[in-house]
CSV table of C-alpha atoms and ligand atoms in Angstrom, one decimal:
chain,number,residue,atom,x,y,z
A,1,UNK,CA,-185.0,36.8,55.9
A,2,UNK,CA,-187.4,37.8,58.6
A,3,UNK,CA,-190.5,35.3,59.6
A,4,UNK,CA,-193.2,38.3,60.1
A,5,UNK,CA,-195.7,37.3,58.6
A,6,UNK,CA,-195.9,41.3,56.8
A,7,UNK,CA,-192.7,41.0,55.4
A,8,UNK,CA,-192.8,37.4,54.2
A,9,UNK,CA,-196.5,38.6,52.1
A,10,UNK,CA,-194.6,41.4,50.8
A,11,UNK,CA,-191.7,39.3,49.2
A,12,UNK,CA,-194.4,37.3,47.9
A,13,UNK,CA,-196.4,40.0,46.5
A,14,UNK,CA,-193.0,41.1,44.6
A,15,UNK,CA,-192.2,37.7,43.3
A,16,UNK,CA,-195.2,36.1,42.3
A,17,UNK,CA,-197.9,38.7,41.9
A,18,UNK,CA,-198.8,38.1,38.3
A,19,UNK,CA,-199.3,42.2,37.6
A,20,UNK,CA,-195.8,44.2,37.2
A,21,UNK,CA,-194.2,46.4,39.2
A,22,UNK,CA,-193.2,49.8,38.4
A,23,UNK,CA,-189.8,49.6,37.3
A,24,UNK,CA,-190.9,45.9,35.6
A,25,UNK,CA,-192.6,47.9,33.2
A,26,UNK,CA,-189.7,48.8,31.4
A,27,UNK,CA,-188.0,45.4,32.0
A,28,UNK,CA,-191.2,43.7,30.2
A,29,UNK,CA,-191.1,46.1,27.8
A,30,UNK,CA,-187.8,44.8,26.6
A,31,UNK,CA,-189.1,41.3,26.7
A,32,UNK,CA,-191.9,41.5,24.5
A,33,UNK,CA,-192.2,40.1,21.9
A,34,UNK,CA,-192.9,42.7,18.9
A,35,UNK,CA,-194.6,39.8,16.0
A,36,UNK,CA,-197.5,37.3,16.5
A,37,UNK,CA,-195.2,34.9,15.5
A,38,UNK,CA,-192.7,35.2,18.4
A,39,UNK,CA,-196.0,35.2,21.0
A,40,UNK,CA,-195.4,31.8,22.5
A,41,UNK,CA,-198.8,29.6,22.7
A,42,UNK,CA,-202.5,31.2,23.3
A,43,UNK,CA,-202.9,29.3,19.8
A,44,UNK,CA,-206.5,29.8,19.3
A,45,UNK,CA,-205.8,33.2,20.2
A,46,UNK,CA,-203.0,33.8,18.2
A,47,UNK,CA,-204.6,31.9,14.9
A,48,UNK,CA,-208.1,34.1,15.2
A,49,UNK,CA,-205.8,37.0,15.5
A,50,UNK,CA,-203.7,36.8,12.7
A,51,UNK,CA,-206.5,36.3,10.2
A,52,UNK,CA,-208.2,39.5,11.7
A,53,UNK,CA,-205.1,41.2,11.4
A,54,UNK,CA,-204.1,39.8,7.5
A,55,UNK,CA,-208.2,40.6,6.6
A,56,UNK,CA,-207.6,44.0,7.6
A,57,UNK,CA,-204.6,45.0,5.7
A,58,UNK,CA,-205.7,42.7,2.6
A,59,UNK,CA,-208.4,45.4,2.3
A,60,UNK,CA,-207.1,48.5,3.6
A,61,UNK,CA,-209.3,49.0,6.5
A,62,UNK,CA,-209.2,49.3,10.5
A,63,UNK,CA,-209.5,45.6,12.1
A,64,UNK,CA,-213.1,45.2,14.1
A,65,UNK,CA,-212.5,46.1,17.9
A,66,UNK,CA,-210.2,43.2,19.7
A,67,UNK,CA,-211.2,42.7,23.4
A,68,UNK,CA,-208.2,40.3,25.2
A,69,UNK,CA,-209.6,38.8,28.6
A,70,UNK,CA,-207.7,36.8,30.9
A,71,UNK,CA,-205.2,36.9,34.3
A,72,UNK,CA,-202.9,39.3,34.9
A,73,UNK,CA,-199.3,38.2,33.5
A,74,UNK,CA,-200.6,36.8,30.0
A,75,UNK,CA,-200.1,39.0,27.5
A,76,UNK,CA,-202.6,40.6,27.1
A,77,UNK,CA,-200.5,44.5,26.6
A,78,UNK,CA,-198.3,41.8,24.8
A,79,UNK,CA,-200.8,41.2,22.3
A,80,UNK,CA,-202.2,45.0,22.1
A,81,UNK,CA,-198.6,46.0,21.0
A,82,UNK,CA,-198.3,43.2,18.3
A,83,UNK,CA,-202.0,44.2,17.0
A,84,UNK,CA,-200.4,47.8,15.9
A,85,UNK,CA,-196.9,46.3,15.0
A,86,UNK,CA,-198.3,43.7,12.5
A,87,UNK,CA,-200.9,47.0,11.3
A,88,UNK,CA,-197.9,49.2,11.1
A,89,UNK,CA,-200.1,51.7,13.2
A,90,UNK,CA,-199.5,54.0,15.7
A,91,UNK,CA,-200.6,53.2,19.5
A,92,UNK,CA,-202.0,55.0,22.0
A,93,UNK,CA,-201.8,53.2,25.6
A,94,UNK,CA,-203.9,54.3,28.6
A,95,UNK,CA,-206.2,52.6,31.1
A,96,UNK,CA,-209.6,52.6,32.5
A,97,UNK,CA,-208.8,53.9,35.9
A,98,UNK,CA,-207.2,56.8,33.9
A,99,UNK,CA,-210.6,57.8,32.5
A,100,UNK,CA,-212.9,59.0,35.5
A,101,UNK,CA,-214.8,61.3,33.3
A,102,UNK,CA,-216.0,61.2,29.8
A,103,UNK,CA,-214.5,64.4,29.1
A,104,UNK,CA,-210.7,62.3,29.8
A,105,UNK,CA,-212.0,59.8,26.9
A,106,UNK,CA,-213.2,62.5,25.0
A,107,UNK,CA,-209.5,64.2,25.1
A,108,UNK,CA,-208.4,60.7,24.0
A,109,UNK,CA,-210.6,60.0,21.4
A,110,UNK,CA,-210.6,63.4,19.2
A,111,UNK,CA,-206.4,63.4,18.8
A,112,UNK,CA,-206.2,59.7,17.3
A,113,UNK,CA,-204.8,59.8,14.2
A,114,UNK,CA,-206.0,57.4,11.5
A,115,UNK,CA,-205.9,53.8,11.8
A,116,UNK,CA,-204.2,54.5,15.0
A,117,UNK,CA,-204.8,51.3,17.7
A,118,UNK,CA,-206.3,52.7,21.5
A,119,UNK,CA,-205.2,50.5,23.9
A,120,UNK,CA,-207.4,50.6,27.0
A,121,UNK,CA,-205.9,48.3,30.1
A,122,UNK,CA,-208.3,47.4,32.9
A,123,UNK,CA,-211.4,48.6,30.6
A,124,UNK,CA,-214.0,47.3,33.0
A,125,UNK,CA,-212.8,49.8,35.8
A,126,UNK,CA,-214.1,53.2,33.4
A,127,UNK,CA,-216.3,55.9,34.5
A,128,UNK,CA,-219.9,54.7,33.3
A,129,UNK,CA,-220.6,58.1,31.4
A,130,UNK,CA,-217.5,57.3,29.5
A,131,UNK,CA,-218.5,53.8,28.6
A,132,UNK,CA,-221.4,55.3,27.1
A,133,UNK,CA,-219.3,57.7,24.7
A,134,UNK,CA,-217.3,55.0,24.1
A,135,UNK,CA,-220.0,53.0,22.6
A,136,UNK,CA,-220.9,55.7,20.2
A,137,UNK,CA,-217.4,56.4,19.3
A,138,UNK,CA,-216.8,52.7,19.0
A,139,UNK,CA,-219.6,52.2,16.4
A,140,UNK,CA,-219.9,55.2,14.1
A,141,UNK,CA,-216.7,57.0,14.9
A,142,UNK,CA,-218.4,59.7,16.6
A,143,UNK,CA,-218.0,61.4,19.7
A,144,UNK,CA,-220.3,64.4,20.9
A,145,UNK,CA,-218.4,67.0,22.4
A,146,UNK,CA,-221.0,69.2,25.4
A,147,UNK,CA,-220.0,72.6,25.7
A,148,UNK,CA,-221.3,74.6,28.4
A,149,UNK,CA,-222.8,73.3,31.6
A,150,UNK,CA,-226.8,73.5,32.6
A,151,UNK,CA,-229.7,73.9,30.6
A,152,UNK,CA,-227.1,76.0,28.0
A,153,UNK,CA,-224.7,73.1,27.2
A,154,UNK,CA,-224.8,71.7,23.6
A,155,UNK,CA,-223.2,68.4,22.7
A,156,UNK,CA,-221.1,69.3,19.2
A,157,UNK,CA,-220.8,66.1,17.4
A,158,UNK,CA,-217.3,65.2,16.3
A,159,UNK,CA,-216.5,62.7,14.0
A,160,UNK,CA,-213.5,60.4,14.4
A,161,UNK,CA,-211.1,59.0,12.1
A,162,UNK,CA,-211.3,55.0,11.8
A,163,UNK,CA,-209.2,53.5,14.7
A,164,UNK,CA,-209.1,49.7,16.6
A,165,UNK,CA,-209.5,50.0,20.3
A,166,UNK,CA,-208.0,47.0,21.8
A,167,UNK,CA,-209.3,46.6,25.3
A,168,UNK,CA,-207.5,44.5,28.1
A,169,UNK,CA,-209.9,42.8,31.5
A,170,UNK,CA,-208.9,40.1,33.8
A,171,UNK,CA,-212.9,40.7,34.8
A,172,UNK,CA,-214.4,39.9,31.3
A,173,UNK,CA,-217.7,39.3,33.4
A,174,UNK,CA,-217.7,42.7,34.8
A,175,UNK,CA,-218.6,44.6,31.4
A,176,UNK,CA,-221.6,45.5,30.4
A,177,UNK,CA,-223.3,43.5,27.7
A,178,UNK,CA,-223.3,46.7,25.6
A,179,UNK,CA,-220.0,47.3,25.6
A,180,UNK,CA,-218.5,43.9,24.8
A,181,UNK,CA,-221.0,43.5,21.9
A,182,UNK,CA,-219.2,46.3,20.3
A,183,UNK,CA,-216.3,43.9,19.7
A,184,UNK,CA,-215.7,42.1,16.6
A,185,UNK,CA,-212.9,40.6,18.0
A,186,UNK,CA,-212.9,38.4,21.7
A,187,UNK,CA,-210.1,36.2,22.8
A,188,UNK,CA,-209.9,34.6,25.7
A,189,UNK,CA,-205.7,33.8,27.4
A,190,UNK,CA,-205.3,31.5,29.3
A,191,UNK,CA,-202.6,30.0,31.6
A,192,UNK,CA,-199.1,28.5,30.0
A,193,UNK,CA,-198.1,25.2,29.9
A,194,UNK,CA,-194.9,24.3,31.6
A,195,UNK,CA,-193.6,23.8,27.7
A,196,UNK,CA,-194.5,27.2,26.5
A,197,UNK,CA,-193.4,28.5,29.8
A,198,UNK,CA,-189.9,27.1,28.6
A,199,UNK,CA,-189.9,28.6,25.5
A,200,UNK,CA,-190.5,31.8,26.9
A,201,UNK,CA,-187.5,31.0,29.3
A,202,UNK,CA,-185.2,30.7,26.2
A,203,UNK,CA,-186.3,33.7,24.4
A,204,UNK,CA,-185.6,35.7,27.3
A,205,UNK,CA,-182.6,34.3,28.2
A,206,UNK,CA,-181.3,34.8,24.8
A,207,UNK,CA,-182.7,38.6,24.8
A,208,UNK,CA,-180.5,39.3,27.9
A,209,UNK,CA,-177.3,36.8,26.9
A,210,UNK,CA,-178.1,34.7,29.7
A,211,UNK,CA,-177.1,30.8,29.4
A,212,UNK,CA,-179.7,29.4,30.8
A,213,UNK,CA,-180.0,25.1,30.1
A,214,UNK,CA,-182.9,23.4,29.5
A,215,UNK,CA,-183.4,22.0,33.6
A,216,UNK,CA,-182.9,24.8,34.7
A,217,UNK,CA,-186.1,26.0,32.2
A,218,UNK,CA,-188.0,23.5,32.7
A,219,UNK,CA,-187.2,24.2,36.7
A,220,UNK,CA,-188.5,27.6,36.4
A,221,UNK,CA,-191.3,26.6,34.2
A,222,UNK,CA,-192.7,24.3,36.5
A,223,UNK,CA,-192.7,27.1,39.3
A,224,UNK,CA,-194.1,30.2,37.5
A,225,UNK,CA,-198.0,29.8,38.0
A,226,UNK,CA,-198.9,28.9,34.1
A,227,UNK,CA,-198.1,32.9,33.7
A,228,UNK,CA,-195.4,34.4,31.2
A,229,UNK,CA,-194.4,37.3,33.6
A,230,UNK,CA,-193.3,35.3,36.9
A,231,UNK,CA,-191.2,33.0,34.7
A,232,UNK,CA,-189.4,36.3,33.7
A,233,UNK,CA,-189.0,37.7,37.1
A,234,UNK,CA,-188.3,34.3,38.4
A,235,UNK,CA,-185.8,34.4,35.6
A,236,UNK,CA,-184.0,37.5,36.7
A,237,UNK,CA,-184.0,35.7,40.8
A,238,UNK,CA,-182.2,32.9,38.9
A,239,UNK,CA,-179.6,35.1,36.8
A,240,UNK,CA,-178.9,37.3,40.3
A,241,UNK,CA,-178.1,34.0,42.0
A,242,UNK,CA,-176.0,32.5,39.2
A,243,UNK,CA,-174.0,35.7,38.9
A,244,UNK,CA,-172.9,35.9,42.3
A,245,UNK,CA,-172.9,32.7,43.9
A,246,UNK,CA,-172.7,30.2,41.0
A,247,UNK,CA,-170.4,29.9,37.9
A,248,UNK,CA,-173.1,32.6,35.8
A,249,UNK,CA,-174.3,29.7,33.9
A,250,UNK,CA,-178.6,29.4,35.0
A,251,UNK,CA,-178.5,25.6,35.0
A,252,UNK,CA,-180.3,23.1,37.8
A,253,UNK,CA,-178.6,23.8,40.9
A,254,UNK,CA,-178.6,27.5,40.5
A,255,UNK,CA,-182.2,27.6,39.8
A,256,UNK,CA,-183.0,25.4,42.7
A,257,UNK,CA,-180.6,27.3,45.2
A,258,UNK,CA,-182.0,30.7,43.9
A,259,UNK,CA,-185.7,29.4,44.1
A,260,UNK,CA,-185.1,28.3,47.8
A,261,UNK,CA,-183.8,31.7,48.4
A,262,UNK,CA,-187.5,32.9,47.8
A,263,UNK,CA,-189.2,30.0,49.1
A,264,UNK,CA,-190.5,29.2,46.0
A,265,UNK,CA,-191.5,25.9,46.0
A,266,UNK,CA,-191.4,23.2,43.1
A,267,UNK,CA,-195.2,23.6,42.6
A,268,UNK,CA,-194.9,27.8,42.4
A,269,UNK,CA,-196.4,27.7,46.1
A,270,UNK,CA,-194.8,30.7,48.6
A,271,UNK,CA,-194.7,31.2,52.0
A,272,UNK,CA,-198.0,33.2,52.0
A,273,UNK,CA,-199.4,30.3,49.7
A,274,UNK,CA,-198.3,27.6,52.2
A,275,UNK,CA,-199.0,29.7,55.7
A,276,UNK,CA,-203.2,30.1,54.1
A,277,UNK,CA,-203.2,26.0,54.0
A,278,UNK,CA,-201.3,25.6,57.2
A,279,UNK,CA,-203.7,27.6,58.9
A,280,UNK,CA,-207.0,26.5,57.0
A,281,UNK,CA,-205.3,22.4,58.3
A,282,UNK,CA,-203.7,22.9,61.2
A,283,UNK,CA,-205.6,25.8,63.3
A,284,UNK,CA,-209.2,25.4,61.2
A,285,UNK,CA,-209.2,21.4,61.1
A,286,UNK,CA,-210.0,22.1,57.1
A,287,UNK,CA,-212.6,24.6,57.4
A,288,UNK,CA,-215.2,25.5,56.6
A,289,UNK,CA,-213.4,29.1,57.6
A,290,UNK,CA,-214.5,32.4,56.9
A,291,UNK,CA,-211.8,34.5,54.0
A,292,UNK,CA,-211.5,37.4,57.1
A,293,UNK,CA,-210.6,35.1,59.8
A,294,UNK,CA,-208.4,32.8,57.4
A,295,UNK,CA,-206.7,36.5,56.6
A,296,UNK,CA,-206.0,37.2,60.0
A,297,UNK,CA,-204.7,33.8,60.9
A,298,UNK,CA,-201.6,34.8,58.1
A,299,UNK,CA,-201.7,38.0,59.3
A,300,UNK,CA,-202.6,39.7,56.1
A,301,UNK,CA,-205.4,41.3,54.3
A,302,UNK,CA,-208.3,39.3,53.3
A,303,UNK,CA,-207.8,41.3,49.6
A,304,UNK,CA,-204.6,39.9,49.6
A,305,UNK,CA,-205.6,36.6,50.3
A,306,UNK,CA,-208.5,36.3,47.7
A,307,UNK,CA,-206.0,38.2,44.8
A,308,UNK,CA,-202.9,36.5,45.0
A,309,UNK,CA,-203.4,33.3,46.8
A,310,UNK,CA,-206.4,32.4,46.2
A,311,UNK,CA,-207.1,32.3,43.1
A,312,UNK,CA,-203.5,29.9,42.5
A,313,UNK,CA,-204.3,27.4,44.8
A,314,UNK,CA,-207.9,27.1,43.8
A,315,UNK,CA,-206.4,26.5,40.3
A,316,UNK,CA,-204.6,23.8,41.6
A,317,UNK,CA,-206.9,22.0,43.7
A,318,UNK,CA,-205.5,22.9,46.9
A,319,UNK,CA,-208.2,25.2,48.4
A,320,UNK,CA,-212.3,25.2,47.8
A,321,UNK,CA,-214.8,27.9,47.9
A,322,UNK,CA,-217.9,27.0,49.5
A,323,UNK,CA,-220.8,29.0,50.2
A,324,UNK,CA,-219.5,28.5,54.1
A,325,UNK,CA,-216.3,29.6,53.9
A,326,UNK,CA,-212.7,28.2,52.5
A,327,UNK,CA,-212.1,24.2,53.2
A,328,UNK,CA,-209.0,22.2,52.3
A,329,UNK,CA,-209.2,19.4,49.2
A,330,UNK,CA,-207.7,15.8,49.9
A,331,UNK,CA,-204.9,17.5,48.0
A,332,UNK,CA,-204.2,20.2,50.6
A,333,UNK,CA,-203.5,17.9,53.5
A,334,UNK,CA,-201.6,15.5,51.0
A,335,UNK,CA,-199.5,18.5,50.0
A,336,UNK,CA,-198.3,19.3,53.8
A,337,UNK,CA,-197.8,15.7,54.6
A,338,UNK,CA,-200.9,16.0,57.2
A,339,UNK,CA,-203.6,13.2,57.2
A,340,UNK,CA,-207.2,14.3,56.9
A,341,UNK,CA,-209.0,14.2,60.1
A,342,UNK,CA,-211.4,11.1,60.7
A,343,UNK,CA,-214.9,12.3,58.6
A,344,UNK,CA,-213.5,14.3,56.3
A,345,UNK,CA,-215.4,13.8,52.7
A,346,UNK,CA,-214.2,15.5,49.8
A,347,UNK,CA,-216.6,15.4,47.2
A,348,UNK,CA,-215.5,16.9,44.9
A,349,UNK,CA,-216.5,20.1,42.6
A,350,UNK,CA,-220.1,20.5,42.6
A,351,UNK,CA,-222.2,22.7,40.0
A,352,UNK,CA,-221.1,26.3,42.3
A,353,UNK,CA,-217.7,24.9,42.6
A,354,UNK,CA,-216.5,22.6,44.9
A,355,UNK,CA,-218.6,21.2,47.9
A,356,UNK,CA,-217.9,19.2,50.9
A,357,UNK,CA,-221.0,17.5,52.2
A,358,UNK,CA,-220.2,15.6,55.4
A,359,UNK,CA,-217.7,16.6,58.0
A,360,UNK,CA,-218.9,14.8,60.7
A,361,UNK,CA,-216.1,14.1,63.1
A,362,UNK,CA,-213.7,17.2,62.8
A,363,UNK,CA,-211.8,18.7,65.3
A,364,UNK,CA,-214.2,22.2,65.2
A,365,UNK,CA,-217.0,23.2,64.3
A,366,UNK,CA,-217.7,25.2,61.2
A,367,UNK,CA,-217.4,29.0,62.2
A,368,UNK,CA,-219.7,31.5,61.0
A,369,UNK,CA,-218.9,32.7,57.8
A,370,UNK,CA,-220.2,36.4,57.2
A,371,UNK,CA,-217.5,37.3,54.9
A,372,UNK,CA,-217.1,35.0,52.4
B,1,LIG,P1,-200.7,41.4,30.7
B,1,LIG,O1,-201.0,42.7,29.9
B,1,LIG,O2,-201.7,40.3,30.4
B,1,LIG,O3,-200.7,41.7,32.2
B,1,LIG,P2,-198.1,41.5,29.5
B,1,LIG,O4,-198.5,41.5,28.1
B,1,LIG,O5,-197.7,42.7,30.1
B,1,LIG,O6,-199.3,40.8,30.3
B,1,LIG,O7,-197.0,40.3,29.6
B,1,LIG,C1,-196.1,40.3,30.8
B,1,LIG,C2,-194.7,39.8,30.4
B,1,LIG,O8,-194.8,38.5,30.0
B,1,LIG,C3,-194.1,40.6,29.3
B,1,LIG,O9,-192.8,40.9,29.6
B,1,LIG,C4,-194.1,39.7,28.1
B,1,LIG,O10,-192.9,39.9,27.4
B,1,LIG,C5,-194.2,38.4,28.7
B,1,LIG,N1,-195.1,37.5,27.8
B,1,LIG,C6,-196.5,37.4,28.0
B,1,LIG,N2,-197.0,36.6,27.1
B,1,LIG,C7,-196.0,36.2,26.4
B,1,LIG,C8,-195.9,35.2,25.3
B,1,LIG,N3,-197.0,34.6,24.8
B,1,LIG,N4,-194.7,35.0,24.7
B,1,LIG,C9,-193.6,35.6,25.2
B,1,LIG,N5,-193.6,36.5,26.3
B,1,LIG,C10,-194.8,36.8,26.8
């Protein structure tokens, strides 16, 4: 395993980026559940859901539109596929970036069949002047077809057979208030508990014949991030290592070997995770520090940074935004076994998030922060 900084990121991007990779597509796709009732947790979710779903077939009707919001990894395509299994319906997948011009939604729109469930992934990243035909077709199943260009086109209005459209955001925030008020349906996923986690462990394991005991779950569990897909993929680490260094059974020791492999630690941290707090400890005295010059001390892209560390370790406590740049929590220097330097106050979240008020006494000065 090579300690450059690139190559290290990379591993962790693999491992514990919550969004799939190409070829996990199909590996998920095996792995999903296919009935609400085999969707582990989101229980609010899963409750509102089901009596949408059971309204709609009691009277014979399309279900209101169901928008699913929430991180990357939750279920959300999960949930899209369940919507037209429980509905008997057919599905049409495809994706907001797919749709760069209205006339791409339009192609979409006029071929659904009846009843048929649309599901859009990454909604909030549409065209604008397909957001606007998508309001129309969303509420009177109607989409205006313009033929020609110039002064001579004509917009042919085209009615649409009833359908659901089931859109996906990890950016709920980023749709306009048109659009989301077009849904009957909102529900909010949010991160597993280490329980659920373990039930999804078992499931899969059955679903791939893997013997997998209860430590060793609740091992994996504990590492996967509160999200449904990295237990999976930590899953599969697990089975490789059990396979061909261990006896095949997934128990304690095989988890924990095949977790060290990938530098997972026992709180889901990596190496990229854990090289963001060294530097903001060690090299920025616990910040304030800029998200560029934090980026460059790891040697990655600030993106990178903000979209898979980030968000993680402020979920756990162990990094705060400020308005001056990234600092480190009393949890941060607790959790590399560093003492806080004299005049650090912590305290604590504040109304924008979390605040640090007095830092009189660090090693450095605050740097500018431009880029945060
Ligand atoms: P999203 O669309 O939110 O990114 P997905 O629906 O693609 O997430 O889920 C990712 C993987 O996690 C899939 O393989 C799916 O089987 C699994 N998964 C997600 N949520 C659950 C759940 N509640 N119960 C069981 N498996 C789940």
């Amino acid at each position: 395993m090579s300690d450059d900084p690139r190559s290290m990121a990379d591993e962790s991007l693999q491992l514990l980026a919550a969004e799939a990779s190409a070829d996990e597509q199909v590996i998920d796709g095996a792995l999903r559940p296919q009935l609400l009732a085999d969707f582990v947790g989101q229980q609010v979710v899963r409750e509102q859901l089901s009596l949408v779903l059971d309204a709609a077939k009691a009277r014979g009707t399309a279900p209101d539109h169901i928008l699913l919001s929430g991180p990357p990894g939750l279920g959300k395509t999960t949930l899209a596929m369940i919507v037209a299994h429980e509905l008997n319906a057919p599905l049409r997948v495809t994706s907001g970036p797919a749709i760069q011009h209205a006339g791409d939604l339009a192609a979409v729109l006029s071929s659904l069949a009846e009843g048929e469930v649309l599901f859009l992934d990454e909604i909030h990243r549409m065209a604008r002047p397909a957001e606007e035909m998508l309001y129309v077709a969303m509420e009177d199943f109607r989409v205006d077809v313009v033929v020609g260009k110039g002064p001579g086109a004509t917009a042919i209005p085209l009615d649409l057979p009833p359908f659901t459209l089931v859109g996906a955001t990890t950016r709920a925030g980023m749709l306009p208030g048109p659009l989301r008020d077009r849904f009957g349906f909102t529900g909010h996923l949010d991160f597993y508990a280490p329980a659920e986690l373990e039930r999804v462990l078992r499931r899969s394991a059955e679903l791939l014949s893997l013997e997998l005991t209860a430590e060793a779950a609740a091992e994996i569990a504990g590492r996967s991030r509160g999200t449904p897909r990295i237990s999976n993929r930590l899953l599969r680490r697990v089975r490789d290592w059990a396979q061909v260094r261990g006896s095949g059974v997934l128990d304690l020791a095989a988890a924990r070997a095949a977790l060290e492999v990938y530098a997972v630690d026992e709180r889901g941290l990596d190496r990229l995770d854990r090289s963001v707090l060294e530097a903001l400890c060690r090299r920025f005295g616990g910040g304030p520090v800029g998200l560029s010059t934090l980026a460059v001390a790891v040697g990655e892209e600030p993106e990178t940074v903000e979209t898979v560390s980030e968000p993680f370790l402020v979920r756990e406590g162990l990094l705060g935004r400020t308005p001056r740049g990234r600092i480190a929590t009393p949890a941060t220097w607790e959790h590399l076994g560093l003492t806080a330097p004299a005049g650090f106050v912590w305290t604590g979240a504040g109304a924008g998030g979390s605040t640090l008020t007095s830092r009189s006494g660090m090693v450095q000065d605050p740097l500018p922060d431009p880029d945060t």
